[in-house]
CSV table of C-alpha atoms and ligand atoms in Angstrom, one decimal:
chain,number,residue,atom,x,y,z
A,1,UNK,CA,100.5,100.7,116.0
A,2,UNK,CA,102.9,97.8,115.7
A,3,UNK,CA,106.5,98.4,117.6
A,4,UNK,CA,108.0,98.3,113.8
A,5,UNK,CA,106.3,100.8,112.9
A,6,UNK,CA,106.1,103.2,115.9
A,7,UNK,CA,110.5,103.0,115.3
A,8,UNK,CA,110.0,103.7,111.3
A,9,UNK,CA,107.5,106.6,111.8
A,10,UNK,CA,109.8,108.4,114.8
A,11,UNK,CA,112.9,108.0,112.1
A,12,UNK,CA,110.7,109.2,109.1
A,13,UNK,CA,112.6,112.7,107.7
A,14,UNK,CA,110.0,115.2,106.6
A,15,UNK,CA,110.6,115.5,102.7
A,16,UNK,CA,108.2,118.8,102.4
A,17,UNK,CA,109.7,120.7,105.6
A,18,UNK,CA,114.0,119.5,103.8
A,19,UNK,CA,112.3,121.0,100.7
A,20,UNK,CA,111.9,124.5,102.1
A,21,UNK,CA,107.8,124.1,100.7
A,22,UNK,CA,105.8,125.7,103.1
A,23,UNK,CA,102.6,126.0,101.5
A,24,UNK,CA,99.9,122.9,101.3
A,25,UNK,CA,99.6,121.4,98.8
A,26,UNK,CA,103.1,121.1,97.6
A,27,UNK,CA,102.5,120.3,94.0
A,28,UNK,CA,104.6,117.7,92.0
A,29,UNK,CA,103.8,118.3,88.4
A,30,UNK,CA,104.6,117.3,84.8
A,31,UNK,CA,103.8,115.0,82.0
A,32,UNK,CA,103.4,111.5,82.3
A,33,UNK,CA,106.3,111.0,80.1
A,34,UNK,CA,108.9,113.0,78.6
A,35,UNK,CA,108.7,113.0,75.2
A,36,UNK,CA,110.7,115.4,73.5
A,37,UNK,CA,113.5,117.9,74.8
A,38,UNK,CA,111.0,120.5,73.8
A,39,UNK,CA,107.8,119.3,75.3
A,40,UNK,CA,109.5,118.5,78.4
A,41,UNK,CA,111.4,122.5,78.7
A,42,UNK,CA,108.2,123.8,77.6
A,43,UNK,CA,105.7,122.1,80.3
A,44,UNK,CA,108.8,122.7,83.0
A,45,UNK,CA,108.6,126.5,82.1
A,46,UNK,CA,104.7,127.0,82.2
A,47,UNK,CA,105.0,125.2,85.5
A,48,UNK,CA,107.7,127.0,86.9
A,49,UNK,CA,105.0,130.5,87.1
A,50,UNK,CA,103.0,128.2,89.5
A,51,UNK,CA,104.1,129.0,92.9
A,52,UNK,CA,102.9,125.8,94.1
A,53,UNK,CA,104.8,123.9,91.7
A,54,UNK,CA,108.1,122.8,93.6
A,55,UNK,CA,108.9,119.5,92.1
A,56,UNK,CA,108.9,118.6,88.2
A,57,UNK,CA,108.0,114.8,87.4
A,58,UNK,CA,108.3,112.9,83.8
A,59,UNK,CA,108.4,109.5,83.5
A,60,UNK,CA,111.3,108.3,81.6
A,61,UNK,CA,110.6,104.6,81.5
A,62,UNK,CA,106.8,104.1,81.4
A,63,UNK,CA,105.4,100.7,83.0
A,64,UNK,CA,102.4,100.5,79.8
A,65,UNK,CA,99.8,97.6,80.6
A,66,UNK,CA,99.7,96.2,77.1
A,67,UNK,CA,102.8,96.3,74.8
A,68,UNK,CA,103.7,97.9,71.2
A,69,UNK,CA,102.8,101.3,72.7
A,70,UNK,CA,105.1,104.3,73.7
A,71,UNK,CA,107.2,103.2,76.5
A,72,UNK,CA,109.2,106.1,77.3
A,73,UNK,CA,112.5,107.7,75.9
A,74,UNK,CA,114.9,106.1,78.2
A,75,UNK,CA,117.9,107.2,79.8
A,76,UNK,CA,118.2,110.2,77.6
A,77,UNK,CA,115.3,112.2,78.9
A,78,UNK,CA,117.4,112.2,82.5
A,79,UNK,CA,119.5,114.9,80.1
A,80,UNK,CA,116.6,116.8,79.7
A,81,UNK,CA,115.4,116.8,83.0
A,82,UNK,CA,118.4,117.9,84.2
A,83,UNK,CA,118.4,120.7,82.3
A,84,UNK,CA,115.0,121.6,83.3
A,85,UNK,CA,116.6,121.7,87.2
A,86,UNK,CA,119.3,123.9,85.4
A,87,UNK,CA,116.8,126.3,83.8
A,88,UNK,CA,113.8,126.7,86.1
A,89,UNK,CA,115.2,125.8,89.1
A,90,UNK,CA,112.5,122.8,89.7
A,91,UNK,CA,113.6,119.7,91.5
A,92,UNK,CA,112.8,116.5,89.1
A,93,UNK,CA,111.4,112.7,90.1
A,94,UNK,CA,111.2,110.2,88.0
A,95,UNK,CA,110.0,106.6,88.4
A,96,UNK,CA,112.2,103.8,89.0
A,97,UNK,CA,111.5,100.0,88.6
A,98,UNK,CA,115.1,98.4,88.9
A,99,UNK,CA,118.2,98.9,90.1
A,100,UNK,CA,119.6,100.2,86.6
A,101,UNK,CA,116.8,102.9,86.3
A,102,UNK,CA,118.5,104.0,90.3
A,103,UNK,CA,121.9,104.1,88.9
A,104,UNK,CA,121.3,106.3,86.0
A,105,UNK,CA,118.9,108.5,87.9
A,106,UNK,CA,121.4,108.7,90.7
A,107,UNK,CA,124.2,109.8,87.5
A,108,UNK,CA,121.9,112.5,86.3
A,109,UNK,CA,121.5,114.2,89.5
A,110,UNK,CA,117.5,113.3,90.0
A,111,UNK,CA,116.1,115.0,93.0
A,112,UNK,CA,113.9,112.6,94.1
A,113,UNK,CA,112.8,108.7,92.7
A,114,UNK,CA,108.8,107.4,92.9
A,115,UNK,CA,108.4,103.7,92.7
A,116,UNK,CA,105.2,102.7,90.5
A,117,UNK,CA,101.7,101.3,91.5
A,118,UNK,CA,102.5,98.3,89.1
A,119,UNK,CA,106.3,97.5,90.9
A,120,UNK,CA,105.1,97.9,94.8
A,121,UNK,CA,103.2,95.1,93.8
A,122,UNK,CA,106.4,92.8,93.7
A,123,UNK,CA,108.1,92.4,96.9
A,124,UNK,CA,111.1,90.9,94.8
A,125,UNK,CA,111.6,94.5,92.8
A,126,UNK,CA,111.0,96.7,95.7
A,127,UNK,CA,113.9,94.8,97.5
A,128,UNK,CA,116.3,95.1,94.4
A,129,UNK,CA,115.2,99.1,94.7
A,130,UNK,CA,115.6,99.2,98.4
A,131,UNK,CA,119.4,97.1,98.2
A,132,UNK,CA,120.4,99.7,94.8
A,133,UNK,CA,119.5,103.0,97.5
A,134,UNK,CA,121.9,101.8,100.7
A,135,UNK,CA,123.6,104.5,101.5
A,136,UNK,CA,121.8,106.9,99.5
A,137,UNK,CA,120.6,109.9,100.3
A,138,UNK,CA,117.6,110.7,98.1
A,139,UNK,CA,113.5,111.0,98.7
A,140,UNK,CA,112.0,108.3,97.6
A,141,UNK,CA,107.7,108.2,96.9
A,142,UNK,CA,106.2,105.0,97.2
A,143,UNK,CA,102.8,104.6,95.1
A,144,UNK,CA,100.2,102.8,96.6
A,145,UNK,CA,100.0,99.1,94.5
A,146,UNK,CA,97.2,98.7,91.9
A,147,UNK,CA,95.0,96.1,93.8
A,148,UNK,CA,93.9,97.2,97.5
A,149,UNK,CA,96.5,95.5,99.5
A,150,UNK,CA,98.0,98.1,102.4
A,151,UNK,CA,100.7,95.5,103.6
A,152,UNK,CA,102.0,95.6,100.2
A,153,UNK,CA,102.4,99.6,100.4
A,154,UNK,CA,103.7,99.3,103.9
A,155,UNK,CA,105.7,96.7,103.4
A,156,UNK,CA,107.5,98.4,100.1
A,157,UNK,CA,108.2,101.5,103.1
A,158,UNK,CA,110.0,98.8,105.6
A,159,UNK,CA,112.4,97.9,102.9
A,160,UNK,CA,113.1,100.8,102.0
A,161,UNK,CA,113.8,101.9,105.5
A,162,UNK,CA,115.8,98.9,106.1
A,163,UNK,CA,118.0,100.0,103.2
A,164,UNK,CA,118.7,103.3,105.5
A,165,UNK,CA,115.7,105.6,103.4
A,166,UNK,CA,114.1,108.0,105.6
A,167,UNK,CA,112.8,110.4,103.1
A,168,UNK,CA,109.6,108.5,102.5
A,169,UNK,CA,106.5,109.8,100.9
A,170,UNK,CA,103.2,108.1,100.0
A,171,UNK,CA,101.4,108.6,96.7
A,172,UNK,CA,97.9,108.0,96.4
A,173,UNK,CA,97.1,107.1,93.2
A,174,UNK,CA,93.7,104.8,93.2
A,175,UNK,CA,93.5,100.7,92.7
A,176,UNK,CA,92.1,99.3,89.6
A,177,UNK,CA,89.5,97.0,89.7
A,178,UNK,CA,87.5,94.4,87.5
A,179,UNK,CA,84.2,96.5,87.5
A,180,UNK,CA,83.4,99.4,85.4
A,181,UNK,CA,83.8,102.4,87.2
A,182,UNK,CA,83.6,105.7,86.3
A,183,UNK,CA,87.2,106.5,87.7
A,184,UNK,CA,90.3,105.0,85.9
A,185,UNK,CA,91.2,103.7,89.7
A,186,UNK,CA,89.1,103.9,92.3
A,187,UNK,CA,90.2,105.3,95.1
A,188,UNK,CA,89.2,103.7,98.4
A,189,UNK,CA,89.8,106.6,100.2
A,190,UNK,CA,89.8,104.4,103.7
A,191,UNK,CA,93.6,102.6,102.5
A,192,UNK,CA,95.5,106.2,101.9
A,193,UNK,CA,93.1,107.3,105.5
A,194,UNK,CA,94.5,103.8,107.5
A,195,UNK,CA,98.4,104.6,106.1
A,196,UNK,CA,98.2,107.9,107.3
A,197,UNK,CA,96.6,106.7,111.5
A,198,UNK,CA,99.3,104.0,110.9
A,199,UNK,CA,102.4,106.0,109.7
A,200,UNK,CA,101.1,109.9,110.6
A,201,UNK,CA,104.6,111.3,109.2
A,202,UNK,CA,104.9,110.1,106.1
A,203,UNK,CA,103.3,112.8,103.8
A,204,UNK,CA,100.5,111.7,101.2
A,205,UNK,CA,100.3,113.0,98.5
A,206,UNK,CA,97.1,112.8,96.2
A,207,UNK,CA,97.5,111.8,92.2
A,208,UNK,CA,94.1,112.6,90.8
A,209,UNK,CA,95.3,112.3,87.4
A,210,UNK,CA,95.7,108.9,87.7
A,211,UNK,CA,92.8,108.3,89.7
A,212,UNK,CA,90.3,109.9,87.8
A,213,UNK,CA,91.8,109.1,84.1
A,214,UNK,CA,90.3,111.9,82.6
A,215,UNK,CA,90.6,115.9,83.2
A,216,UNK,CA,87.2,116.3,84.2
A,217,UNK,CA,88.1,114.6,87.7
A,218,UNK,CA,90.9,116.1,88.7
A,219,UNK,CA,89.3,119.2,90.3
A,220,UNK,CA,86.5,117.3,92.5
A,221,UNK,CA,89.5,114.4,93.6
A,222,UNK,CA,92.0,117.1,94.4
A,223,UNK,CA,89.4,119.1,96.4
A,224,UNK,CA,88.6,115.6,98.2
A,225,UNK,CA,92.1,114.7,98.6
A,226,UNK,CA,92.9,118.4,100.4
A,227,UNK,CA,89.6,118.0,102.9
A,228,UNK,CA,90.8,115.0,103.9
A,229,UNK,CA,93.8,116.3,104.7
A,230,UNK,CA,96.0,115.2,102.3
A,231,UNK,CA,99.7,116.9,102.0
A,232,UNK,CA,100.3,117.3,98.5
A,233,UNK,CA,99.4,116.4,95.0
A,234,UNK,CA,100.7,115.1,91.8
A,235,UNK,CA,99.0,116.2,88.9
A,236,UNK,CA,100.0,115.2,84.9
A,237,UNK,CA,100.7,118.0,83.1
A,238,UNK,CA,101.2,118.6,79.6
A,239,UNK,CA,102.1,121.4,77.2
A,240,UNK,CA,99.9,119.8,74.5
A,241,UNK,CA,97.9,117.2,76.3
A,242,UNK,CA,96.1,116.3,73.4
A,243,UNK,CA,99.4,115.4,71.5
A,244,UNK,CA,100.8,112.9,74.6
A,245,UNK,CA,102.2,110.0,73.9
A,246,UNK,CA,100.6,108.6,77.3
A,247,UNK,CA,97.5,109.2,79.3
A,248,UNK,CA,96.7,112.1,77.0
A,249,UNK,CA,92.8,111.8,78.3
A,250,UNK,CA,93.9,112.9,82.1
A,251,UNK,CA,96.6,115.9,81.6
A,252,UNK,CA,95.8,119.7,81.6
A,253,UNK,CA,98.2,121.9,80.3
A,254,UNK,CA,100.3,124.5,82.7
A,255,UNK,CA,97.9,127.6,82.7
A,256,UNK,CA,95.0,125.3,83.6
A,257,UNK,CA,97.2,123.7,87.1
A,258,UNK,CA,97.4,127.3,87.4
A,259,UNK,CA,93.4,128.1,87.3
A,260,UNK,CA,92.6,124.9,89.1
A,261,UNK,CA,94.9,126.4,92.2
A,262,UNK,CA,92.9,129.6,92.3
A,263,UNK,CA,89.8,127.3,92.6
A,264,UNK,CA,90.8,124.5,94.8
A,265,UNK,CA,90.7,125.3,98.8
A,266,UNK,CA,92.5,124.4,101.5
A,267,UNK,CA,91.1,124.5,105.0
A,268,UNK,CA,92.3,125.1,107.7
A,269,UNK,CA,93.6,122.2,110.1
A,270,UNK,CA,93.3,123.1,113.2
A,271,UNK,CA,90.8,125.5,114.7
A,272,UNK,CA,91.4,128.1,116.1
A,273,UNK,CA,88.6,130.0,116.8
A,274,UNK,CA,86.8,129.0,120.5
A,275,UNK,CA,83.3,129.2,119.2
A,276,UNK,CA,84.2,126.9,116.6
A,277,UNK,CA,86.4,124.7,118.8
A,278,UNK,CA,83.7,124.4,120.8
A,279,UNK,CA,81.0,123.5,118.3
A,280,UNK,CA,83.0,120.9,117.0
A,281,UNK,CA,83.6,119.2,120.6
A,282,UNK,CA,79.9,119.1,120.5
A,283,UNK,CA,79.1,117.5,117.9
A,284,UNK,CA,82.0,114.9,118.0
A,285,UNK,CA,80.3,113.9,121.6
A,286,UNK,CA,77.1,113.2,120.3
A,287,UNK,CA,78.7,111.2,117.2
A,288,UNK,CA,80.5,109.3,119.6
A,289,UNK,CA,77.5,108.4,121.5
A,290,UNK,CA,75.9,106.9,118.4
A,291,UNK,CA,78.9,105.2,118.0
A,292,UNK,CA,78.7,103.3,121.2
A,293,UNK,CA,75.0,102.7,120.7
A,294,UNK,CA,75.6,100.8,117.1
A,295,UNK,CA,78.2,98.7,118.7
A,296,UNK,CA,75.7,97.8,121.1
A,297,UNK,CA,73.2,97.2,118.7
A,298,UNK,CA,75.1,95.3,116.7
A,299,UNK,CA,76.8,93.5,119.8
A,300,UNK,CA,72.6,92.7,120.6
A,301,UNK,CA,71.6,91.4,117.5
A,302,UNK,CA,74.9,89.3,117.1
A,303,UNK,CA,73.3,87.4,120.4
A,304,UNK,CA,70.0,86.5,118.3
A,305,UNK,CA,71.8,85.7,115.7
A,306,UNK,CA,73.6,83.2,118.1
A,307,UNK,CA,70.3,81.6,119.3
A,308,UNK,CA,68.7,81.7,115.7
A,309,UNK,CA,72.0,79.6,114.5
A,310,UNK,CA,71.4,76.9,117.6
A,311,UNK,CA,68.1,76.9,116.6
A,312,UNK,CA,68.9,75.9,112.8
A,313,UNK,CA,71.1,73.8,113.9
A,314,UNK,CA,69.0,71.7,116.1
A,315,UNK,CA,66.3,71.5,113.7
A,316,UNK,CA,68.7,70.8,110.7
A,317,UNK,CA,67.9,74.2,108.8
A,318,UNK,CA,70.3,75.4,106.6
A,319,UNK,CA,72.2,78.4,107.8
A,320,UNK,CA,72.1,80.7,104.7
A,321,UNK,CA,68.3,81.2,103.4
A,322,UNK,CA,69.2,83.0,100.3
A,323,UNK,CA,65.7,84.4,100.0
A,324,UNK,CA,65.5,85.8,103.5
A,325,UNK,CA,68.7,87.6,103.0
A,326,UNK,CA,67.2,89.2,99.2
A,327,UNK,CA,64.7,90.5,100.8
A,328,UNK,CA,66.3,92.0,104.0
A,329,UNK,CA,68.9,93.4,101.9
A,330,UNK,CA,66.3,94.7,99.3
A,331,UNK,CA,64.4,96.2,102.9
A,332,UNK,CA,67.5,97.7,104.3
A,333,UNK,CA,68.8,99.5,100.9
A,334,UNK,CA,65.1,101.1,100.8
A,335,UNK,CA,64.7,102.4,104.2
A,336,UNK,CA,68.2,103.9,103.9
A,337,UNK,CA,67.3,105.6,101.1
A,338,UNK,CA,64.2,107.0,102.3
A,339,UNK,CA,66.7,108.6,105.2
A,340,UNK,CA,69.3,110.0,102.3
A,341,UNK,CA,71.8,107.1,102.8
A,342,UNK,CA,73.5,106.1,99.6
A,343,UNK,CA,72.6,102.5,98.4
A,344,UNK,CA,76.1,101.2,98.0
A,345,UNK,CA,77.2,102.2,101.4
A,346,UNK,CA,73.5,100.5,103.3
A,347,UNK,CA,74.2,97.3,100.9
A,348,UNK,CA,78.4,97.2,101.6
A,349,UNK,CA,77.5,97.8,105.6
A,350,UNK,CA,74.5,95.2,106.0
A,351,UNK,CA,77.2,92.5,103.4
A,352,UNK,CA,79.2,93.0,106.2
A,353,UNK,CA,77.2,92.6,109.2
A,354,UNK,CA,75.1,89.5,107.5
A,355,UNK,CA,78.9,87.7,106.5
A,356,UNK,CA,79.8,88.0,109.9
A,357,UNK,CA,76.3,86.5,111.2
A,358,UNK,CA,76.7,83.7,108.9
A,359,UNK,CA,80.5,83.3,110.4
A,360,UNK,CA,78.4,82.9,113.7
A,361,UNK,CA,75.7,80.4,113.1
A,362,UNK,CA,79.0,77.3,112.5
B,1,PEP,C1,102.7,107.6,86.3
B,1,PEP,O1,102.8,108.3,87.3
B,1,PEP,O2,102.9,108.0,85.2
B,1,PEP,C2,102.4,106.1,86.4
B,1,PEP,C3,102.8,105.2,85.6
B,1,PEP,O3,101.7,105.9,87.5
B,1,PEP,P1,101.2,104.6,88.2
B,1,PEP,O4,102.4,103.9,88.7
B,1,PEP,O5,100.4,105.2,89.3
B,1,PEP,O6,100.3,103.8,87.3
B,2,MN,MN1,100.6,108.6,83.6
């Protein structure tokens, strides 16, 4: 880990454990926006039966990717939310994506502050955000941005910290990209996995509402998110999803959050058990050792893939024969799948290996 981050991660203030939540997965729930006083007091009371539910979120000022649609109520939905705080006894987050949105939340007593996919993005707002919050006291979430770009989402933590925040949380929330997929954002599981080896105490927390972009997902993603070990999760929630004014498609109304908690399970994270302790010792051994053997093997056929490329060279044979590569691609993706490996995985692993052969052969 880089020195800068080792300091960061040792000053990092645990938001869950100043929170008094206990259980996993602390649950930040909510609509997307707030709409009305009474959608928003209605959603904050169904959610308030949820023990889980510690945290209430709404977004007040909604970053919308193409205009003329609903983009949010503005600065009188912080009244609202404070009254929900009042009432139920929920903490509330909002997002902020300026300096003004920090004021006014800061005014209207908002527990904690999330910074949007769209704004970690722009290393210009996130410093405005991060100068607003010196001296400030308050959590602040950091989304992950939309394209797959972990500097970006570590580098929107640094200034932050610099600004003297140390109650930082993560928010996994997916990256969009150019292909159809059958996620809203996909989620790239390995970025939120590399934050969490890189920065171990900042808690992530899992937004399958966003990833997924429809209901149907959010079970399987939050069931994902928890076996990985995630901490928490944010889930869109709706008094009358099918009435929002925003990502009506990928909300579930309080009682359903409340079903979905009975279903979802959380496993244990450290075993206990010696039998089982010693089962797993087991089989990580042998999974190292066929580790170490496929870093040989690769390490091998980079060497003939050295003395194929001086051979080409000498000869004057083009490096990349497009045809070969087809084929050996079309060759590896069958095999794998005759031994149950998934297609995209054997094409995105031998993409790699065959790039970095080409790399070798100049
Ligand atoms: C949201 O949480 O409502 C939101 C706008 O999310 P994101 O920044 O992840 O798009
Ligand atoms: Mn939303």
């Amino acid at each position: 880990m880089p020195d800068g981050l080792k300091e960061l991660n040792k000053q990092i203030q645990d938001i869950p454990a100043l929170l008094g939540i206990k259980k996993i997965p602390w649950l930040i729930a909510g609509p997307c926006s707030a709409e009305t006083e009474e959608q928003v007091m209605a959603t904050a009371v169904g959610l308030a039966k949820c023990p889980n539910v510690k945290v209430f979120r709404a977004g007040i000022w909604k970053p919308r990717t193409r205009p003329n649609c609903f983009e949010g109520v503005g600065e009188e939905g912080l009244k609202w939310l404070r009254k929900v705080k009042e009432q139920t006894g929920l903490l509330t987050a909002t997002e902020v994506a300026n300096p003004k949105h920090v004021e006014l939340c800061l005014e209207n007593k908002i527990d904690i502050l999330w910074v949007g996919a769209r704004t970690t993005v722009s290393p210009f707002i996130v410093q405005e955000i991060a100068d607003s919050l010196r001296g400030v006291d308050i959590p602040v979430l950091v989304k992950n941005p939309v394209n797959t770009d972990i500097g970006l989402w570590i580098g929107a933590f640094e200034r932050l910290y610099q600004s003297g925040v140390k109650k930082l949380g993560a928010i996994h929330r997916g990256f969009s990209s150019f292909e159809e997929t059958e996620y809203r954002n996909k989620p790239h599981w390995e970025i939120p996995i590399e934050l969490k080896r890189l920065m171990p105490n900042i808690p992530i927390i899992c937004d399958p509402s966003h990833i997924g972009g429809d209901r149907k997902f959010i079970e399987p993603i939050s069931q994902m998110a928890l076996d990985l070990g995630i901490n928490g999760l944010m889930i869109e929630t709706h008094i009358e999803p099918a009435k929002a004014l925003s990502d009506s498609k990928q909300q579930i109304t309080p009682k359903e959050l409340i079903e979905l908690l009975g279903i979802l399970k959380v496993r244990d994270t450290v075993p206990t058990d010696v039998l089982l302790k010693a089962q797993i010792t087991r089989l990580r051994t042998s999974i190292s050792r066929i580790d170490s053997r496929i870093i040989q093997d690769i390490a091998d056929r980079m060497k003939f893939v050295e003395e194929i490329g001086q051979l080409k060279q000498k000869n004057k044979i083009p490096v990349l024969q497009m045809d070969r590569w087809e084929s050996l691609l079309k060759d590896h993706i069958e095999k794998g799948l005759d031994k149950g490996l998934d297609k995209e995985f054997t094409k995105a692993l031998f993409e790699l290996i065959h790039t970095q052969a080409v790399k070798k052969q100049f």
